[in-house]
Amino acid sequence: MKNKYVGYVRVSTKRQGKDGLGADAQREIISRYAANHDGELLAVYAEAESGKKIKRPELESAIRLAKKENAILVIAKLD
């Protein structure tokens, strides 16, 4: 049975891509992770928000889907 994964990508509107982990790079990391761990990537949720904001509707959606599908939430960059 394949593992199920849900991805979450966040970039800062001010620093997007400066450190080499912009949205596209994060998506690629998440996709490779799922593929390398015999998995199916169900969805990738993305936000362009400052790290200072607490409300993250896309993260909340990713968590809901992961719980519903008994999937693993994959985040490429924690900051």
CSV table of N, CA and C in Angstrom, one decimal:
chain,number,residue,atom,x,y,z
A,1,MET,N,0.8,-1.2,0.0
A,1,MET,CA,0.0,0.0,0.0
A,1,MET,C,0.9,1.3,0.0
A,2,LYS,N,0.5,2.2,-0.8
A,2,LYS,CA,1.3,3.4,-0.9
A,2,LYS,C,1.0,4.4,0.2
A,3,ASN,N,2.0,5.0,0.7
A,3,ASN,CA,1.8,6.1,1.7
A,3,ASN,C,1.2,7.3,1.0
A,4,LYS,N,0.4,8.0,1.7
A,4,LYS,CA,-0.2,9.3,1.2
A,4,LYS,C,0.5,10.5,1.9
A,5,TYR,N,0.7,11.5,1.0
A,5,TYR,CA,1.3,12.7,1.5
A,5,TYR,C,0.5,13.9,1.1
A,6,VAL,N,0.6,14.9,1.9
A,6,VAL,CA,0.0,16.3,1.6
A,6,VAL,C,1.2,17.3,1.9
A,7,GLY,N,1.4,18.1,0.9
A,7,GLY,CA,2.5,19.1,1.0
A,7,GLY,C,2.0,20.5,1.4
A,8,TYR,N,2.9,21.2,2.0
A,8,TYR,CA,2.6,22.6,2.4
A,8,TYR,C,3.9,23.4,2.1
A,9,VAL,N,3.7,24.5,1.4
A,9,VAL,CA,4.7,25.4,0.9
A,9,VAL,C,4.4,26.8,1.4
A,10,ARG,N,5.4,27.5,2.0
A,10,ARG,CA,5.2,28.9,2.4
A,10,ARG,C,6.4,29.7,2.0
A,11,VAL,N,6.2,30.8,1.4
A,11,VAL,CA,7.2,31.7,1.1
A,11,VAL,C,6.9,33.1,1.7
A,12,SER,N,7.9,33.8,2.0
A,12,SER,CA,7.7,35.2,2.5
A,12,SER,C,7.6,36.1,1.2
A,13,THR,N,6.7,37.0,1.2
A,13,THR,CA,6.6,37.9,0.0
A,13,THR,C,7.8,38.7,-0.2
A,14,LYS,N,8.5,39.0,0.9
A,14,LYS,CA,9.7,39.8,0.8
A,14,LYS,C,11.0,39.0,0.5
A,15,ARG,N,11.1,37.8,1.0
A,15,ARG,CA,12.3,37.0,0.8
A,15,ARG,C,12.2,35.8,-0.1
A,16,GLN,N,11.1,35.8,-0.9
A,16,GLN,CA,10.8,34.7,-1.7
A,16,GLN,C,12.0,34.3,-2.6
A,17,GLY,N,12.5,33.1,-2.5
A,17,GLY,CA,13.5,32.6,-3.4
A,17,GLY,C,14.9,33.1,-3.1
A,18,LYS,N,15.2,34.0,-2.2
A,18,LYS,CA,16.5,34.5,-1.9
A,18,LYS,C,17.4,33.4,-1.3
A,19,ASP,N,16.9,32.5,-0.6
A,19,ASP,CA,17.7,31.4,0.0
A,19,ASP,C,17.7,30.1,-0.7
A,20,GLY,N,17.2,30.2,-2.0
A,20,GLY,CA,17.2,28.9,-2.8
A,20,GLY,C,16.1,28.0,-2.5
A,21,LEU,N,15.2,28.4,-1.6
A,21,LEU,CA,14.1,27.5,-1.3
A,21,LEU,C,12.7,28.3,-1.5
A,22,GLY,N,12.6,28.8,-2.7
A,22,GLY,CA,11.4,29.5,-3.1
A,22,GLY,C,10.3,28.4,-3.2
A,23,ALA,N,9.1,28.8,-3.7
A,23,ALA,CA,7.9,27.9,-3.8
A,23,ALA,C,8.2,26.8,-4.7
A,24,ASP,N,8.8,27.0,-5.9
A,24,ASP,CA,9.1,25.9,-6.8
A,24,ASP,C,10.1,24.9,-6.2
A,25,ALA,N,11.1,25.4,-5.6
A,25,ALA,CA,12.1,24.5,-5.0
A,25,ALA,C,11.4,23.6,-3.9
A,26,GLN,N,10.6,24.3,-3.1
A,26,GLN,CA,9.9,23.5,-2.0
A,26,GLN,C,9.0,22.5,-2.6
A,27,ARG,N,8.3,22.8,-3.6
A,27,ARG,CA,7.4,21.8,-4.3
A,27,ARG,C,8.2,20.6,-4.8
A,28,GLU,N,9.3,20.9,-5.4
A,28,GLU,CA,10.2,19.9,-5.9
A,28,GLU,C,10.7,18.9,-4.8
A,29,ILE,N,11.1,19.5,-3.7
A,29,ILE,CA,11.5,18.7,-2.5
A,29,ILE,C,10.4,17.8,-2.0
A,30,ILE,N,9.2,18.4,-1.9
A,30,ILE,CA,8.1,17.6,-1.5
A,30,ILE,C,7.7,16.5,-2.4
A,31,SER,N,7.7,16.8,-3.7
A,31,SER,CA,7.4,15.8,-4.7
A,31,SER,C,8.5,14.6,-4.7
A,32,ARG,N,9.7,15.0,-4.6
A,32,ARG,CA,10.8,14.0,-4.5
A,32,ARG,C,10.7,13.1,-3.3
A,33,TYR,N,10.3,13.8,-2.2
A,33,TYR,CA,10.2,13.0,-0.9
A,33,TYR,C,9.1,12.0,-1.1
A,34,ALA,N,7.9,12.4,-1.6
A,34,ALA,CA,6.8,11.4,-1.8
A,34,ALA,C,7.2,10.3,-2.7
A,35,ALA,N,7.9,10.6,-3.8
A,35,ALA,CA,8.3,9.6,-4.7
A,35,ALA,C,9.3,8.6,-4.2
A,36,ASN,N,10.3,9.2,-3.4
A,36,ASN,CA,11.3,8.3,-2.8
A,36,ASN,C,10.8,7.5,-1.6
A,37,HIS,N,9.6,7.8,-1.1
A,37,HIS,CA,9.1,7.0,0.0
A,37,HIS,C,7.8,6.3,-0.4
A,38,ASP,N,7.8,5.8,-1.6
A,38,ASP,CA,6.7,5.0,-2.2
A,38,ASP,C,5.4,5.6,-1.9
A,39,GLY,N,5.3,6.9,-2.2
A,39,GLY,CA,4.0,7.6,-1.9
A,39,GLY,C,3.3,8.3,-3.0
A,40,GLU,N,2.1,8.6,-2.7
A,40,GLU,CA,1.2,9.4,-3.5
A,40,GLU,C,1.0,10.8,-2.9
A,41,LEU,N,1.4,11.8,-3.7
A,41,LEU,CA,1.2,13.2,-3.3
A,41,LEU,C,-0.2,13.6,-3.6
A,42,LEU,N,-1.0,13.7,-2.6
A,42,LEU,CA,-2.5,14.1,-2.8
A,42,LEU,C,-2.7,15.5,-3.3
A,43,ALA,N,-1.9,16.4,-2.6
A,43,ALA,CA,-2.1,17.9,-2.9
A,43,ALA,C,-0.9,18.6,-2.3
A,44,VAL,N,-0.7,19.8,-2.8
A,44,VAL,CA,0.3,20.7,-2.2
A,44,VAL,C,-0.4,22.1,-2.0
A,45,TYR,N,-0.4,22.5,-0.8
A,45,TYR,CA,-1.0,23.8,-0.5
A,45,TYR,C,0.1,24.8,-0.3
A,46,ALA,N,-0.2,26.1,-0.8
A,46,ALA,CA,0.9,27.1,-0.8
A,46,ALA,C,0.3,28.4,-0.3
A,47,GLU,N,1.2,29.1,0.4
A,47,GLU,CA,0.9,30.5,0.9
A,47,GLU,C,2.1,31.4,0.7
A,48,ALA,N,1.8,32.6,0.4
A,48,ALA,CA,2.8,33.7,0.4
A,48,ALA,C,2.5,34.6,1.6
A,49,GLU,N,3.0,34.3,2.7
A,49,GLU,CA,2.7,35.1,3.9
A,49,GLU,C,4.0,35.3,4.7
A,50,SER,N,4.0,36.4,5.4
A,50,SER,CA,5.1,36.7,6.3
A,50,SER,C,5.1,35.6,7.4
A,51,GLY,N,6.3,35.3,7.9
A,51,GLY,CA,6.5,34.4,9.0
A,51,GLY,C,5.9,34.9,10.3
A,52,LYS,N,5.6,36.2,10.4
A,52,LYS,CA,5.0,36.7,11.6
A,52,LYS,C,3.5,36.5,11.8
A,53,LYS,N,2.9,36.2,10.6
A,53,LYS,CA,1.4,36.0,10.7
A,53,LYS,C,1.1,34.7,11.3
A,54,ILE,N,0.1,34.6,12.2
A,54,ILE,CA,-0.3,33.4,12.8
A,54,ILE,C,-1.3,32.6,12.0
A,55,LYS,N,-2.2,33.4,11.4
A,55,LYS,CA,-3.3,32.7,10.6
A,55,LYS,C,-2.8,32.2,9.3
A,56,ARG,N,-2.9,30.9,9.1
A,56,ARG,CA,-2.5,30.3,7.8
A,56,ARG,C,-3.6,29.4,7.3
A,57,PRO,N,-4.5,29.9,6.5
A,57,PRO,CA,-5.6,29.1,6.0
A,57,PRO,C,-5.2,28.0,5.1
A,58,GLU,N,-4.2,28.1,4.4
A,58,GLU,CA,-3.7,27.0,3.5
A,58,GLU,C,-3.1,25.9,4.3
A,59,LEU,N,-2.4,26.2,5.4
A,59,LEU,CA,-1.8,25.2,6.3
A,59,LEU,C,-3.0,24.5,7.0
A,60,GLU,N,-4.0,25.2,7.4
A,60,GLU,CA,-5.1,24.6,8.0
A,60,GLU,C,-5.8,23.6,7.1
A,61,SER,N,-5.9,24.0,5.8
A,61,SER,CA,-6.5,23.1,4.8
A,61,SER,C,-5.7,21.9,4.6
A,62,ALA,N,-4.4,22.1,4.6
A,62,ALA,CA,-3.5,20.9,4.4
A,62,ALA,C,-3.6,19.9,5.5
A,63,ILE,N,-3.7,20.5,6.7
A,63,ILE,CA,-3.8,19.6,7.9
A,63,ILE,C,-5.2,18.9,7.9
A,64,ARG,N,-6.2,19.6,7.5
A,64,ARG,CA,-7.5,18.9,7.4
A,64,ARG,C,-7.5,17.7,6.4
A,65,LEU,N,-6.9,18.0,5.2
A,65,LEU,CA,-6.9,16.9,4.2
A,65,LEU,C,-6.0,15.7,4.7
A,66,ALA,N,-4.9,16.0,5.3
A,66,ALA,CA,-4.0,15.0,5.8
A,66,ALA,C,-4.7,14.1,6.9
A,67,LYS,N,-5.5,14.8,7.7
A,67,LYS,CA,-6.3,14.0,8.7
A,67,LYS,C,-7.3,13.2,8.1
A,68,LYS,N,-8.1,13.8,7.1
A,68,LYS,CA,-9.1,13.1,6.4
A,68,LYS,C,-8.6,11.8,5.7
A,69,GLU,N,-7.5,12.0,5.0
A,69,GLU,CA,-7.0,10.9,4.2
A,69,GLU,C,-6.0,10.0,4.9
A,70,ASN,N,-5.8,10.3,6.2
A,70,ASN,CA,-4.7,9.6,7.0
A,70,ASN,C,-3.4,9.6,6.3
A,71,ALA,N,-3.0,10.9,5.9
A,71,ALA,CA,-1.8,11.1,5.1
A,71,ALA,C,-0.8,11.8,6.0
A,72,ILE,N,0.4,11.8,5.5
A,72,ILE,CA,1.5,12.5,6.2
A,72,ILE,C,1.7,13.9,5.6
A,73,LEU,N,1.8,14.9,6.5
A,73,LEU,CA,2.0,16.3,6.1
A,73,LEU,C,3.5,16.5,5.9
A,74,VAL,N,3.9,17.0,4.7
A,74,VAL,CA,5.3,17.2,4.4
A,74,VAL,C,5.5,18.7,4.2
A,75,ILE,N,6.5,19.2,4.9
A,75,ILE,CA,6.8,20.6,4.8
A,75,ILE,C,8.3,20.7,4.5
A,76,ALA,N,8.7,21.3,3.4
A,76,ALA,CA,10.1,21.3,3.0
A,76,ALA,C,10.9,22.3,3.8
A,77,LYS,N,10.3,23.3,4.3
A,77,LYS,CA,11.1,24.4,5.0
A,77,LYS,C,10.3,24.9,6.2
A,78,LEU,N,10.9,24.8,7.4
A,78,LEU,CA,10.3,25.3,8.6
A,78,LEU,C,11.0,26.5,9.1
A,79,ASP,N,10.4,27.6,9.0
A,79,ASP,CA,10.9,28.9,9.5
A,79,ASP,C,9.8,29.9,9.7
